[in-house]
Tab-separated table of C-alpha atoms in Angstrom:
chain	number	residue	atom	x	y	z
A	241	UNK	CA	0.000	0.000	0.000
A	242	UNK	CA	3.000	2.274	0.521
A	243	UNK	CA	3.674	2.341	-3.236
A	244	UNK	CA	0.028	3.257	-3.871
A	245	UNK	CA	0.163	6.228	-1.505
A	246	UNK	CA	3.456	7.362	-3.060
A	247	UNK	CA	1.735	7.311	-6.447
A	248	UNK	CA	-1.188	9.279	-5.005
A	249	UNK	CA	1.255	11.909	-3.724
A	250	UNK	CA	2.834	12.086	-7.192
A	251	UNK	CA	-0.624	12.587	-8.721
A	252	UNK	CA	-1.375	15.394	-6.247
A	253	UNK	CA	1.918	17.081	-7.125
A	254	UNK	CA	1.180	16.672	-10.831
A	255	UNK	CA	-2.277	18.212	-10.410
A	256	UNK	CA	-0.805	21.061	-8.360
A	257	UNK	CA	1.679	21.774	-11.162
A	258	UNK	CA	-0.419	21.171	-14.274
A	259	UNK	CA	-3.859	22.509	-13.285
A	260	UNK	CA	-4.953	26.040	-14.045
A	261	UNK	CA	-3.787	28.469	-11.365
A	262	UNK	CA	-6.185	28.490	-8.427
A	263	UNK	CA	-6.108	28.851	-4.691
A	264	UNK	CA	-5.377	25.722	-2.643
A	265	UNK	CA	-8.928	25.888	-1.256
A	266	UNK	CA	-10.454	25.799	-4.736
A	267	UNK	CA	-8.132	22.974	-5.796
A	268	UNK	CA	-9.183	20.887	-2.777
A	269	UNK	CA	-12.863	21.600	-3.420
A	270	UNK	CA	-12.605	20.591	-7.078
A	271	UNK	CA	-10.828	17.368	-6.146
A	272	UNK	CA	-13.572	16.457	-3.695
A	273	UNK	CA	-16.253	17.294	-6.274
A	274	UNK	CA	-14.447	15.082	-8.811
A	275	UNK	CA	-15.477	12.079	-6.684
A	276	UNK	CA	-19.123	12.727	-7.603
A	277	UNK	CA	-18.239	12.932	-11.279
A	278	UNK	CA	-16.459	9.580	-11.106
A	279	UNK	CA	-19.353	8.014	-9.160
A	280	UNK	CA	-21.648	9.137	-11.963
A	281	UNK	CA	-19.465	7.241	-14.400
A	282	UNK	CA	-19.932	4.104	-12.268
A	283	UNK	CA	-23.692	4.588	-12.510
A	284	UNK	CA	-23.468	5.098	-16.275
A	285	UNK	CA	-21.441	1.886	-16.645
A	286	UNK	CA	-23.962	-0.071	-14.563
A	287	UNK	CA	-26.786	1.248	-16.740
A	288	UNK	CA	-24.728	0.137	-19.735
A	289	UNK	CA	-24.290	-3.365	-18.301
A	290	UNK	CA	-27.958	-3.710	-17.427
A	291	UNK	CA	-29.282	-2.091	-20.600
A	292	UNK	CA	-31.097	0.416	-18.397
A	293	UNK	CA	-31.275	3.036	-21.129
A	294	UNK	CA	-33.150	1.624	-24.147
A	295	UNK	CA	-31.763	4.376	-26.344
A	296	UNK	CA	-28.158	3.349	-25.575
A	297	UNK	CA	-28.546	-0.397	-25.075
A	298	UNK	CA	-26.076	-2.564	-23.167
A	299	UNK	CA	-22.750	-0.998	-24.063
A	300	UNK	CA	-20.662	-1.703	-20.960
A	301	UNK	CA	-19.244	-4.713	-19.166
A	302	UNK	CA	-18.687	-5.489	-15.494
A	303	UNK	CA	-14.985	-4.881	-16.192
A	304	UNK	CA	-15.981	-1.302	-17.126
A	305	UNK	CA	-17.771	-0.984	-13.780
A	306	UNK	CA	-14.661	-2.270	-11.994
A	307	UNK	CA	-12.465	0.302	-13.769
A	308	UNK	CA	-14.870	3.098	-12.894
A	309	UNK	CA	-14.944	1.983	-9.242
A	310	UNK	CA	-11.144	2.097	-9.228
A	311	UNK	CA	-11.360	5.653	-10.564
A	312	UNK	CA	-13.678	6.574	-7.675
A	313	UNK	CA	-11.292	5.084	-5.124
A	314	UNK	CA	-8.226	6.736	-6.645
A	315	UNK	CA	-10.004	10.080	-6.959
A	316	UNK	CA	-11.019	9.905	-3.297
A	317	UNK	CA	-7.441	9.070	-2.320
A	318	UNK	CA	-6.176	12.094	-4.257
A	319	UNK	CA	-8.811	14.295	-2.623
A	320	UNK	CA	-7.874	13.005	0.845
A	321	UNK	CA	-4.171	13.563	0.129
A	322	UNK	CA	-5.041	17.107	-0.934
A	323	UNK	CA	-6.746	17.725	2.419
A	324	UNK	CA	-4.219	16.242	4.834
A	325	UNK	CA	-0.451	15.751	4.695
A	326	UNK	CA	-0.787	12.272	6.196
A	327	UNK	CA	-3.607	10.805	4.131
A	328	UNK	CA	-2.299	7.260	4.468
A	329	UNK	CA	-2.370	7.395	8.266
A	330	UNK	CA	-5.803	9.041	8.284
A	331	UNK	CA	-7.203	6.392	5.943
A	332	UNK	CA	-5.688	3.500	7.890
A	333	UNK	CA	-7.099	4.895	11.146
A	334	UNK	CA	-10.523	5.198	9.572
A	335	UNK	CA	-10.426	1.661	8.155
A	336	UNK	CA	-9.498	0.380	11.610
A	337	UNK	CA	-12.339	2.386	13.190
A	338	UNK	CA	-14.905	1.055	10.705
A	339	UNK	CA	-13.626	-2.511	11.078
A	340	UNK	CA	-13.791	-2.289	14.866
A	341	UNK	CA	-17.265	-0.780	14.792
A	342	UNK	CA	-18.582	-3.209	12.200
A	343	UNK	CA	-16.673	-6.405	12.867
A	344	UNK	CA	-16.135	-6.086	16.599
């Protein structure tokens, strides 16, 4: 997982460098909002798998849904890393909290 968080930090740095100039507050807000955009793409892929839109038909696979879910997770990791300097620790603490609360 250490390699994953290092990659997330590299993505944050890349976004900080390559995005249009904006305040850090706006950058963080846009990164959090991006999670909703990616979640919408998961919903679109599920509709495509299920043929939920008769006009579009069944144009996606479950592999597409998996890829879109990965985008949601990665986008959330980038947003978290944009909010706190120790995103990995914060995430691990939260996973432990949820596991303790849910699994006992």
